[in-house]
XYZ file of C-alpha atoms in Angstrom:
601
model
C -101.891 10.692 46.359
C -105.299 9.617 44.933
C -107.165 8.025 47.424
C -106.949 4.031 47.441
C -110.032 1.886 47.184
C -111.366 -0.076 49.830
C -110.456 -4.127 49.916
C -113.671 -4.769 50.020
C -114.241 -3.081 46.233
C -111.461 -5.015 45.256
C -111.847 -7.848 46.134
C -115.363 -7.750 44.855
C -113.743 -6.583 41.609
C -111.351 -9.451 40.924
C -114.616 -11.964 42.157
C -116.325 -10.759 39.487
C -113.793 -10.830 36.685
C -112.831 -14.504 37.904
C -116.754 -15.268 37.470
C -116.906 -14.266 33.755
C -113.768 -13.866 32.224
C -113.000 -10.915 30.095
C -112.129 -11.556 26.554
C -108.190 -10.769 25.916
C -106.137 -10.586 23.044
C -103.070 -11.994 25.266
C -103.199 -15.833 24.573
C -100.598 -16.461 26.933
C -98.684 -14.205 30.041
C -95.173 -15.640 30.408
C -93.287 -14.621 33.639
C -89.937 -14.973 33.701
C -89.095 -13.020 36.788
C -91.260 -11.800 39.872
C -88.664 -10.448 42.430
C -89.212 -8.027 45.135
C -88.194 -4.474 44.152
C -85.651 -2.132 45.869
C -85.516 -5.118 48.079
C -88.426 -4.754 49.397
C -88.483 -1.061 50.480
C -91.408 0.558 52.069
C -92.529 3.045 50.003
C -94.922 5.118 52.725
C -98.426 4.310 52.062
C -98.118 2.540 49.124
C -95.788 -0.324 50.478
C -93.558 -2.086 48.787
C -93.276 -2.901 45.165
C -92.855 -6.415 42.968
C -91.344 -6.151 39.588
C -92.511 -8.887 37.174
C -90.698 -9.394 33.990
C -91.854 -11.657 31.166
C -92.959 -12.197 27.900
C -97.075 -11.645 26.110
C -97.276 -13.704 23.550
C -100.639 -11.953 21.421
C -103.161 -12.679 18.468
C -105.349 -10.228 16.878
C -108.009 -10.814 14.611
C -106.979 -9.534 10.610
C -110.203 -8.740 10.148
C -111.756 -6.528 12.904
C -112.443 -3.070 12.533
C -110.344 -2.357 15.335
C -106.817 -3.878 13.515
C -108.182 -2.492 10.158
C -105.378 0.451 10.048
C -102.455 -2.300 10.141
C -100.145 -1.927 7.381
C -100.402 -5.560 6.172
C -101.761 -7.084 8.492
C -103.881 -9.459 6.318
C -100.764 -10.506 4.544
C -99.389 -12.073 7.775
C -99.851 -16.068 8.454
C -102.817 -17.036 10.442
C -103.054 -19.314 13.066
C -106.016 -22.175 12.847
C -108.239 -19.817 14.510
C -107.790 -17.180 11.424
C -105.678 -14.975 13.966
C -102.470 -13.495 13.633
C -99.678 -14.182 16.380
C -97.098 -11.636 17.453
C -95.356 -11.362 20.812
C -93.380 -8.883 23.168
C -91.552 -8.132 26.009
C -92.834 -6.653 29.391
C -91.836 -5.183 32.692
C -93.801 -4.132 35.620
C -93.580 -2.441 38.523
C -95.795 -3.020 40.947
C -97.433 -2.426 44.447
C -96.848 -5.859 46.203
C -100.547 -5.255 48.084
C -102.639 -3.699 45.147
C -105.067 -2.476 47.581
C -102.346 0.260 48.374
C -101.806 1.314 44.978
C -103.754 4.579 43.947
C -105.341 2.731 40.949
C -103.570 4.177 38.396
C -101.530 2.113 35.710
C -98.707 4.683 33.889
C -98.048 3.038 30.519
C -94.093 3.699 29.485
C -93.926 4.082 25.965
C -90.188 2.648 25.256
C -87.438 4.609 22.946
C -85.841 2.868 20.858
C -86.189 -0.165 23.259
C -85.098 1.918 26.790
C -87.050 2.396 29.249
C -86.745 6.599 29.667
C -90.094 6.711 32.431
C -88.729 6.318 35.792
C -85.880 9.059 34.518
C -88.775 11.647 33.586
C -90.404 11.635 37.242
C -88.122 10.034 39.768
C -84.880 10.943 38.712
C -83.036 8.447 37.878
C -84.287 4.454 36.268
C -82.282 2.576 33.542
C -83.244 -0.447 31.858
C -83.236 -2.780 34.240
C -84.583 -0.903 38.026
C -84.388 -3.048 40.565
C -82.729 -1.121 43.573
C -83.679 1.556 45.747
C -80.751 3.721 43.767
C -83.094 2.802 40.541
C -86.254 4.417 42.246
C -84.584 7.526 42.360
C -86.575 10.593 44.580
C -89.450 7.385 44.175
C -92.449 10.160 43.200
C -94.190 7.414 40.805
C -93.922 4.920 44.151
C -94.890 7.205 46.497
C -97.802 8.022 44.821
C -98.763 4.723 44.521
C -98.454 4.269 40.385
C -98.269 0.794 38.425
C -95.271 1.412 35.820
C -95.591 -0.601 32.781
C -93.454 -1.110 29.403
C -93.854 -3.875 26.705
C -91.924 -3.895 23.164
C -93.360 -1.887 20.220
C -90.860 -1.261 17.895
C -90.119 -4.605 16.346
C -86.188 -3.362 14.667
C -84.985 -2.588 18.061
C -81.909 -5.682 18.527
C -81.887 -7.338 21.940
C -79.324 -6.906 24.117
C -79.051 -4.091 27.149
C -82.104 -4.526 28.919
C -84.010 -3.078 25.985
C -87.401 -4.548 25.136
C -87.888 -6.300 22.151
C -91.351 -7.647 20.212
C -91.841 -10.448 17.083
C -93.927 -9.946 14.163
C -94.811 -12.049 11.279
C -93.371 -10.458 7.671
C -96.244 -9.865 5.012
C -95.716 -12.513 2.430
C -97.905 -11.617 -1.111
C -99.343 -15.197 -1.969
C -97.162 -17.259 -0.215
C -94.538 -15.390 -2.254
C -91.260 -13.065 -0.371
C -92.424 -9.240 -1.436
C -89.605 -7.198 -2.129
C -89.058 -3.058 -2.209
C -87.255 -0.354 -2.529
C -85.696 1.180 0.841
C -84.569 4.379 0.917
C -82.052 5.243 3.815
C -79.273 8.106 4.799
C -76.490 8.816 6.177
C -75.273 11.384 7.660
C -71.485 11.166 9.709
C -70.110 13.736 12.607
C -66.355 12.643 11.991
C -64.786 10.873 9.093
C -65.957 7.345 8.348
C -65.146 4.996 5.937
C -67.942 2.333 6.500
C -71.619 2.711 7.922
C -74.507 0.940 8.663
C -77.817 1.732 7.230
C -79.596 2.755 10.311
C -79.255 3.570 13.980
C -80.880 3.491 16.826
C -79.678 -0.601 17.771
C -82.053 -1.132 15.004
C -82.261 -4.719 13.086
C -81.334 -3.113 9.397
C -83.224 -4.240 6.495
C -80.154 -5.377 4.703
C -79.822 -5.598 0.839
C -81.356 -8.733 -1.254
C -77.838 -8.724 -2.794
C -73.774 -7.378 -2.266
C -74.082 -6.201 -5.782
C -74.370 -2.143 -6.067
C -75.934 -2.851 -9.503
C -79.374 -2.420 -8.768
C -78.283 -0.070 -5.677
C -77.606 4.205 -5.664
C -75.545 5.956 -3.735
C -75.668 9.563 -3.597
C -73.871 12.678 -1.935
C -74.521 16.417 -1.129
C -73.679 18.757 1.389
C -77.357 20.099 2.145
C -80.532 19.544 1.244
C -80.667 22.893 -1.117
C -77.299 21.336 -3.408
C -78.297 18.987 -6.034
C -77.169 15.642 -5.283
C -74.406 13.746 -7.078
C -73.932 10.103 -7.685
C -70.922 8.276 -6.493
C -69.318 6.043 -8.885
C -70.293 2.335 -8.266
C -66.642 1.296 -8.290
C -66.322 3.984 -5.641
C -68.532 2.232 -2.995
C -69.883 -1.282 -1.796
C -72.295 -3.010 0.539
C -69.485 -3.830 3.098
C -68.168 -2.826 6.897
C -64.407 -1.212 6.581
C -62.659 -3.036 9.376
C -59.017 -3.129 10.721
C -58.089 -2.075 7.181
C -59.470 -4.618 5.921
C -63.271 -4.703 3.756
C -65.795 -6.989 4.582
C -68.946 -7.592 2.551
C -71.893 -6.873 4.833
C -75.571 -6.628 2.957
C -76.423 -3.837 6.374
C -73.722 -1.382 5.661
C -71.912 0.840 3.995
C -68.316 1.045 2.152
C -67.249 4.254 0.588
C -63.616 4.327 -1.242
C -62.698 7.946 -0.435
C -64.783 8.198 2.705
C -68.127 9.709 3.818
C -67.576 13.195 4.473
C -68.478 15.057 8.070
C -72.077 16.469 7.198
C -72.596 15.532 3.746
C -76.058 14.008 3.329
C -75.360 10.083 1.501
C -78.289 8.784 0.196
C -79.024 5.024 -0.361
C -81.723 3.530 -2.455
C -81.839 0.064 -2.465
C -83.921 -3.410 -2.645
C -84.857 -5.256 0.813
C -87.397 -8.154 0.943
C -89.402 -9.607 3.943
C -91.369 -6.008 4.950
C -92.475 -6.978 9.015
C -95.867 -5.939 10.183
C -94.707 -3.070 12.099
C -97.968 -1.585 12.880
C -98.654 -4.685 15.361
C -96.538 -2.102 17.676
C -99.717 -0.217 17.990
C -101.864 -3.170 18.975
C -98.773 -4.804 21.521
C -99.399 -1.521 23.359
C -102.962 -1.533 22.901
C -103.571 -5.283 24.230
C -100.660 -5.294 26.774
C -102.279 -2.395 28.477
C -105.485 -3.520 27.941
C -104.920 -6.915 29.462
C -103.285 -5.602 32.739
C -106.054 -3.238 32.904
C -109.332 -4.909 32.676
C -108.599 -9.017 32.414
C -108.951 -11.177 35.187
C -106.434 -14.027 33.069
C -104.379 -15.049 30.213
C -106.265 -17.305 27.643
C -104.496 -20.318 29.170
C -106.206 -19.223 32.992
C -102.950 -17.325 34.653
C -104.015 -14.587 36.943
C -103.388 -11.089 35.629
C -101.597 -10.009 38.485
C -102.959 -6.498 38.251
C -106.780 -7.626 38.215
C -109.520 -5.590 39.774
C -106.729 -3.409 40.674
C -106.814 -1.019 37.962
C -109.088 2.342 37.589
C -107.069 4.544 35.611
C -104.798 4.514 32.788
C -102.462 6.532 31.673
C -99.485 6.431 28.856
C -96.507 8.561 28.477
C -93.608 8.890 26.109
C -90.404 11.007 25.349
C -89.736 12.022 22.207
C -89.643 9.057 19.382
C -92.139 7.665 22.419
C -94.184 10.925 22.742
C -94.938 10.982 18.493
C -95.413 6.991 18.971
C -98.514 8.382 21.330
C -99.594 10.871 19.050
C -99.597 8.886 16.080
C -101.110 5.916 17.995
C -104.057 8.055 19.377
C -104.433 9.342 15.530
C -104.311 5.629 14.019
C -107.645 5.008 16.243
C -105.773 2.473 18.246
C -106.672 3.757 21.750
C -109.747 1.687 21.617
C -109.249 -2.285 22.412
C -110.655 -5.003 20.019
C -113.852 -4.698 22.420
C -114.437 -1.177 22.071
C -112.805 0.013 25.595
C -110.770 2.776 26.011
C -107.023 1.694 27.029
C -105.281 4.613 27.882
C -107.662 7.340 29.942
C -105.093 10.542 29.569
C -101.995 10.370 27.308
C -98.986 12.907 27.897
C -96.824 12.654 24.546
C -93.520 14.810 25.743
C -91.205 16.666 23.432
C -92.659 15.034 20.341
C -93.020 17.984 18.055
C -95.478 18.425 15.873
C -94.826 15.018 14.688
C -96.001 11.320 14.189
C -94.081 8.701 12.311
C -92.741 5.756 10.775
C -94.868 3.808 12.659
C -97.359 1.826 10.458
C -95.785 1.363 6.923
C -94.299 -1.440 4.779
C -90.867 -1.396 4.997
C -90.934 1.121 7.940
C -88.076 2.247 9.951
C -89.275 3.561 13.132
C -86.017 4.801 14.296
C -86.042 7.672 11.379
C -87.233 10.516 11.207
C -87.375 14.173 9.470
C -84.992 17.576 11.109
C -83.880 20.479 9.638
C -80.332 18.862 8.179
C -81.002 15.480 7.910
C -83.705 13.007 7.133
C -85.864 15.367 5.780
C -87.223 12.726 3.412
C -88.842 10.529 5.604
C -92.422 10.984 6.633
C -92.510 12.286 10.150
C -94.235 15.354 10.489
C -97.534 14.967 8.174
C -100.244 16.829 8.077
C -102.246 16.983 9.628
C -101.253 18.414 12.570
C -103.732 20.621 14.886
C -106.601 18.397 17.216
C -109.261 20.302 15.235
C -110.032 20.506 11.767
C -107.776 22.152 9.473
C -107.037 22.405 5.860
C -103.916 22.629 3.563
C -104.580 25.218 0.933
C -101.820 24.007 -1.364
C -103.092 20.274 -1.871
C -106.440 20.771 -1.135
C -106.438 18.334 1.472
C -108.336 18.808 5.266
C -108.275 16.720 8.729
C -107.081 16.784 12.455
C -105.568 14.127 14.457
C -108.282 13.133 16.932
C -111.024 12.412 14.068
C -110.317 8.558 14.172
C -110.189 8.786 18.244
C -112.962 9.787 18.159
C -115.085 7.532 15.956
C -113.450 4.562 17.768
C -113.464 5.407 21.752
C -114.168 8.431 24.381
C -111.191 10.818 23.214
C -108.368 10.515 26.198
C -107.069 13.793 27.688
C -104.185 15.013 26.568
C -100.962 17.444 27.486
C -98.350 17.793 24.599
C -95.027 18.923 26.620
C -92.924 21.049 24.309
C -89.449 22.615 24.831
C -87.824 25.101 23.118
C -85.774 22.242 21.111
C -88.985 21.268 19.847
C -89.485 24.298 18.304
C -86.861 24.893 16.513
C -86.163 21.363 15.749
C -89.648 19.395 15.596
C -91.802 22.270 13.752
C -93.805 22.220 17.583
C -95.833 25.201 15.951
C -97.891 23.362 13.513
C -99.880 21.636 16.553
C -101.253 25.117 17.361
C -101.444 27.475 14.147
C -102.657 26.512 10.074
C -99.884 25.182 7.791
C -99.266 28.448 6.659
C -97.796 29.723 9.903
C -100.185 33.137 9.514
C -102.886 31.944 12.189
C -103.440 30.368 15.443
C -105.556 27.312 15.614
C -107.578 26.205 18.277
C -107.518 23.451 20.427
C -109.834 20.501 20.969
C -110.999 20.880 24.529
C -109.715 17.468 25.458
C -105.982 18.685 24.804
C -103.336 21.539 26.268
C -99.968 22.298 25.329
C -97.089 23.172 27.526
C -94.547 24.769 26.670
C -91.046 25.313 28.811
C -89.368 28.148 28.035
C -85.687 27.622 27.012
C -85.623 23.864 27.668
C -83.935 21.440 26.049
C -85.184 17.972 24.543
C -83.911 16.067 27.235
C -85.449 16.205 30.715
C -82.669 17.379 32.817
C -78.693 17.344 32.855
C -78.004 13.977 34.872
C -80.328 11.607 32.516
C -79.713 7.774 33.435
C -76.200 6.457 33.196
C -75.829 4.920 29.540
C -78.748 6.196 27.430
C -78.106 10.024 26.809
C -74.693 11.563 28.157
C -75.153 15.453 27.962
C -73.925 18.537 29.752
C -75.097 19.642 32.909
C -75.915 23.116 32.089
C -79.174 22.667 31.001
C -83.054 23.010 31.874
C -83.985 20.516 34.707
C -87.558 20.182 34.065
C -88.639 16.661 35.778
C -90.232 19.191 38.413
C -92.675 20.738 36.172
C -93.443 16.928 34.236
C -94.493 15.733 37.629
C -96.309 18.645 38.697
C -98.492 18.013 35.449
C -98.905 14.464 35.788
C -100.738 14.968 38.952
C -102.917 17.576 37.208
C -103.421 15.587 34.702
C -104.309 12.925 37.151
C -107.164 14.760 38.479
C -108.061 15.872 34.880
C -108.740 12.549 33.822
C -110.409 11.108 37.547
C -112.558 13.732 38.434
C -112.588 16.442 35.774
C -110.771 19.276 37.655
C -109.642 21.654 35.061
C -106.401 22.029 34.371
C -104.292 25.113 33.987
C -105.118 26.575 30.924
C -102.231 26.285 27.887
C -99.150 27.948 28.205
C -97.505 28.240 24.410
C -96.672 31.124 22.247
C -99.049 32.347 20.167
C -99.052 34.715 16.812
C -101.937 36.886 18.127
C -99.583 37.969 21.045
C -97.025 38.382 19.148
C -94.604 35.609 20.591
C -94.123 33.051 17.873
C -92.398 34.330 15.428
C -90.384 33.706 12.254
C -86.724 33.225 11.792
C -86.085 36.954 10.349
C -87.894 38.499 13.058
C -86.418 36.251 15.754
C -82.928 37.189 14.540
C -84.012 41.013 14.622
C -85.000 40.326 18.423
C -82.148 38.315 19.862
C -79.418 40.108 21.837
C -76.068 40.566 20.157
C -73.772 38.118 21.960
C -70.232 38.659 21.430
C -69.077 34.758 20.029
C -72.219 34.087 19.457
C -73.714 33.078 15.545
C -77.526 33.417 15.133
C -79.224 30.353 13.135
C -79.075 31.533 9.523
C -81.978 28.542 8.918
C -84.436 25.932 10.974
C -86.886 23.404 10.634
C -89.343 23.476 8.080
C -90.765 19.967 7.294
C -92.061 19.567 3.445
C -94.948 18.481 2.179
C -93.534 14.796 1.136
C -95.482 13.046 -1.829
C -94.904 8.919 -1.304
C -97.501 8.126 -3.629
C -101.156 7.424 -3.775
C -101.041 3.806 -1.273
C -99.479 5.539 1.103
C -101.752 7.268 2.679
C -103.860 4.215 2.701
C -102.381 1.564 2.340
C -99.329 2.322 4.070
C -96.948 1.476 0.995
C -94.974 4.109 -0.574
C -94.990 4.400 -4.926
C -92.296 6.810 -4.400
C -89.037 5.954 -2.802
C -87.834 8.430 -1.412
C -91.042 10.857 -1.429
C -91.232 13.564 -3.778
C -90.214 17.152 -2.035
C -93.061 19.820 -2.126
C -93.147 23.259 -0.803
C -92.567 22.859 3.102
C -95.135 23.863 5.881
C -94.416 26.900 7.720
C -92.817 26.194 11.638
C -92.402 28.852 13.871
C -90.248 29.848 16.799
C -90.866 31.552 20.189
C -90.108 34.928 20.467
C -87.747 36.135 23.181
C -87.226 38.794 25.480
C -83.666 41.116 25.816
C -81.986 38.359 27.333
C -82.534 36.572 24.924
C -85.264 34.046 26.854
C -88.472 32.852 25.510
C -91.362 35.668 26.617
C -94.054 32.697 26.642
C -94.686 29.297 28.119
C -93.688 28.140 31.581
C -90.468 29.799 32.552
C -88.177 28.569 35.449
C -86.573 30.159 37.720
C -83.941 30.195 35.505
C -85.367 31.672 33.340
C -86.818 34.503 35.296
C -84.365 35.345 37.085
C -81.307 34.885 33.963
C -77.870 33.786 34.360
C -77.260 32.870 30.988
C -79.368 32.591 27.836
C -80.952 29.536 26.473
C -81.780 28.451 23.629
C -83.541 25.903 21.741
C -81.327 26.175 18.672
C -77.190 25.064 18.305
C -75.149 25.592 15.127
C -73.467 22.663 13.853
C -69.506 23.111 13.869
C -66.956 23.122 11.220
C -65.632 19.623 12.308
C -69.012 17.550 12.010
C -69.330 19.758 8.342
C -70.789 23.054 9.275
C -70.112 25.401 5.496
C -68.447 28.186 5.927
């Protein structure tokens, strides 16, 4: 545990910030709920812990440099001050007696509104922890951590504990602005109705029940040219005890959607939200529990003078939230602070996305069968310069970072699912998969060897149900948060990167990965994986955040690789668990989709 501060520095801490109030961006802090947690349980030096729920509600200003990468933000309504008003959701855990805290405030990103933190280091959490069952093996509590979530994703639907956020929609001169959507569907079993989306996501639904102006189209894989289905074949409608019901959010085809055809929808939607305030909720919300000493209406941040550190993490849709956050520029407050000291995006890929477009849908994005049409992984991809020698184009993800704030440190967690499935290479070699890149000394990557995308095989009841026969690896994410800890606090080096690399020969392409594996009897090798394309969505995009093209044009794809493995058929490089050095079984980061869910052949 990092040391705690002596009262005496904080009190002198929160004197000072109630002297000459720090500027926030959160106009008002509404609690709802401050309850002792886990009734109250001592957790050994760091005491026991409060859990405050509520609600921020937020302005930022349209036209600061530090909002400037908002996807229409200056399309939104403005309040009489010129600022724009948005609000979300938040839930802390706390040390009741900050003085026994360790100083450090651990950011949650949420997925998909659920709150996955507490699950990645203590073992168990949920959305709504309030018992000592909820704390799990209590690692975050021992060590004295502040755990904080707020809402980002503004087309997450209420309901189940998950956290939620408001924006305004971008209006074009008072006037509704309309667009085309594209969206796709993809079914495991037969289906006769769908929604749009997933992910308890509030749909963009059509402007109208007529499939005039609407196409649906169908194809077994990406590589077969698609075919149109009939528009007397299909409707906008929910197929419900045998009975069809128009619905503007769904779905209605006549013969059925077929298990692991690819249906693609392209249709008109009006009222785009701001969905790149998600970026500043997280910004301000951590900002304000970090460094204000109230809300603009005088209410105590709770967490005032209290705070040294900060810290964010994120799993997965959470983990490329981070990356793409820390890209955008947004790690830097309205006042030119850095918000989050050390950021740990885990098994995100080599990806970003849908984050901070009109019409986004944050809930998408790209994979080797489906939704490889929506803008996820996008170059570019290393933390150092790089170039694409096919469009001409050059970059790195840390180049806005690092005009706007000190750059935070940073450990991308990969697995071997992320690999095969979220083109993980591309953060570590050029586009054309022939090289190793560099790294930018604030970052490492970790790679586990033979994990899966999920932490471990009891993940918390109602989120993710999967088998138990899989890579536990909470062990190694705490192991690295401490490290990181120290990375960030004092500047003890970390470990140095653990990942494959093509100059040792253990990343590797598909051909020679299939040459390598062990012959399994029952077992059937990958014949393809992951290899995002260079998607074209038109000249605004990139800039603007709107997209000319709907869906993007398909180029030639980027070049992922995979991790070469030994003769059991393990991954040689990386961090390897016991499991994985002393074998039982084989694992793998790849699974071939069955003939039931639409597998060919």
């Amino acid at each position: 545990m990092t040391p705690t501060r002596p009262f005496a520095a904080v009190f002198i801490a929160i004197s000072l910030l109630g002297s000459s109030p720090v500027l926030s961006e959160v106009v008002r802090m509404q609690v709802d709920h401050r309850d002792a947690f886990a009734d109250g349980h001592q957790f050994g030096r760091s005491g026991a812990y409060e859990k405050w729920t509520g609600r921020l509600y937020l302005e930022v200003d349209p036209l600061a440099v530090a909002n400037e990468r908002i996807t229409d933000l200056k399309l939104a309504a403005r309040n009489d001050r010129g600022r724009v008003e948005f609000w979300t959701d938040f839930f802390l855990l706390t040390p009741a007696d900050p003085r026994k805290g360790n100083g450090r405030l651990l950011f949650g990103v949420n997925n998909r509104g659920n709150k996955l933190l507490l699950g990645a280091f203590n073992d168990r959490g949920g959305n709504d922890p309030s018992t000592l069952a909820d704390a799990g093996n209590s690692f975050l509590m021992r060590e004295g951590y502040t755990v904080l979530w707020c809402g980002w994703n503004a087309d997450v639907l209420p309901g189940g504990g998950r956290l939620v956020m408001g924006v305004p929609v971008a209006r074009q001169e008072g006037k509704p602005i309309t667009g085309r959507i594209y969206a796709e569907i993809v079914v495991d079993s037969k289906a006769y109705s769908q929604p749009f989306y997933w992910g308890n996501s509030d749909i963009y639904p059509s402007v109208t029940l007529d499939n005039d102006d609407a196409v649906l189209t169908m194809r077994p894989n990406r590589t077969e040219p698609a075919v149109e289905v009939a528009r007397d074949r299909w409707a906008f409608g929910r197929w419900e005890n045998d009975q069809l019901t128009p619905d503007p959010t769904h779905v209605y085809v006549r013969e059925g959607f077929r298990p692991g055809w690819i249906y693609e929808l392209l249709y008109t939607s009006k009222d785009p939200r701001v969905i790149g305030l998600g970026f500043a909720a997280v910004r301000d919300c951590a900002s304000f529990f970090r460094y204000a000493a109230a809300d603009g209406h005088g209410q105590a941040n709770p967490l005032a003078g209290a705070i040294e550190r900060a810290y964010v993490f994120g799993i997965s849709q959470s983990g490329r939230f981070i990356h793409h956050y820390i890209y955008e520029g947004f790690n830097a407050d309205e006042q030119n602070r850095i918000v989050f000291d050390a950021a740990m995006p885990h098994v995100a890929g080599g990806g970003k996305g849908s984050f901070n477009m009109r019409f986004a849908q944050t809930t998408r994005y790209s994979s080797q069968h489906e939704e490889a049409l929506y803008p996820t992984d996008v170059f570019p991809f290393t933390s150092v310069p790089q170039d694409d020698p096919l469009t001409g184009v050059k970059g790195d993800t840390l180049s806005e970072a690092r005009r706007r704030a000190p750059l935070p440190k940073i450990f991308f967690t990969q697995t071997s699912a992320e690999y095969w499935n979220r083109a993980a290479s591309l953060l570590h070699t050029n586009v054309q998969g022939t090289a190793d890149s560099p790294l930018d000394p604030h970052v490492r990557i970790y790679y586990i060897a033979g994990a899966q995308h999920v932490v471990s095989g009891k993940p918390d009841p109602g989120i993710y149900k999967y088998p138990r026969n899989i890579l536990d690896h909470r062990p190694v994410l705490r192991a690295l948060l401490v490290t990181l800890d120290r990375w960030a606090s004092s500047g003890e080096e970390p470990p140095a990167s653990a990942y494959p690399t093509i100059a040792a020969g253990e990343l590797v392409d598909l051909k020679t990965y299939g040459k390598m594996f062990p012959r399994i009897p029952g077992v059937q090798l990958p014949e393809v994986m992951y290899q995002p394309l260079r998607l074209d969505p038109g000249p605004r995009y990139w800039t603007e955040g709107i997209a000319d093209h709907v869906p993007p044009k398909p180029g030639e794809p980027y070049t992922a690789l995979v991790p070469a493995v030994d003769e059991d058929g393990n991954a040689v490089a990386g961090i390897r668990l016991p499991e994985i050095e002393a074998p039982l079984a084989t694992y793998t980061g790849w699974n071939v989709r069955s003939a039931k869910c639409g597998a060919e052949g």
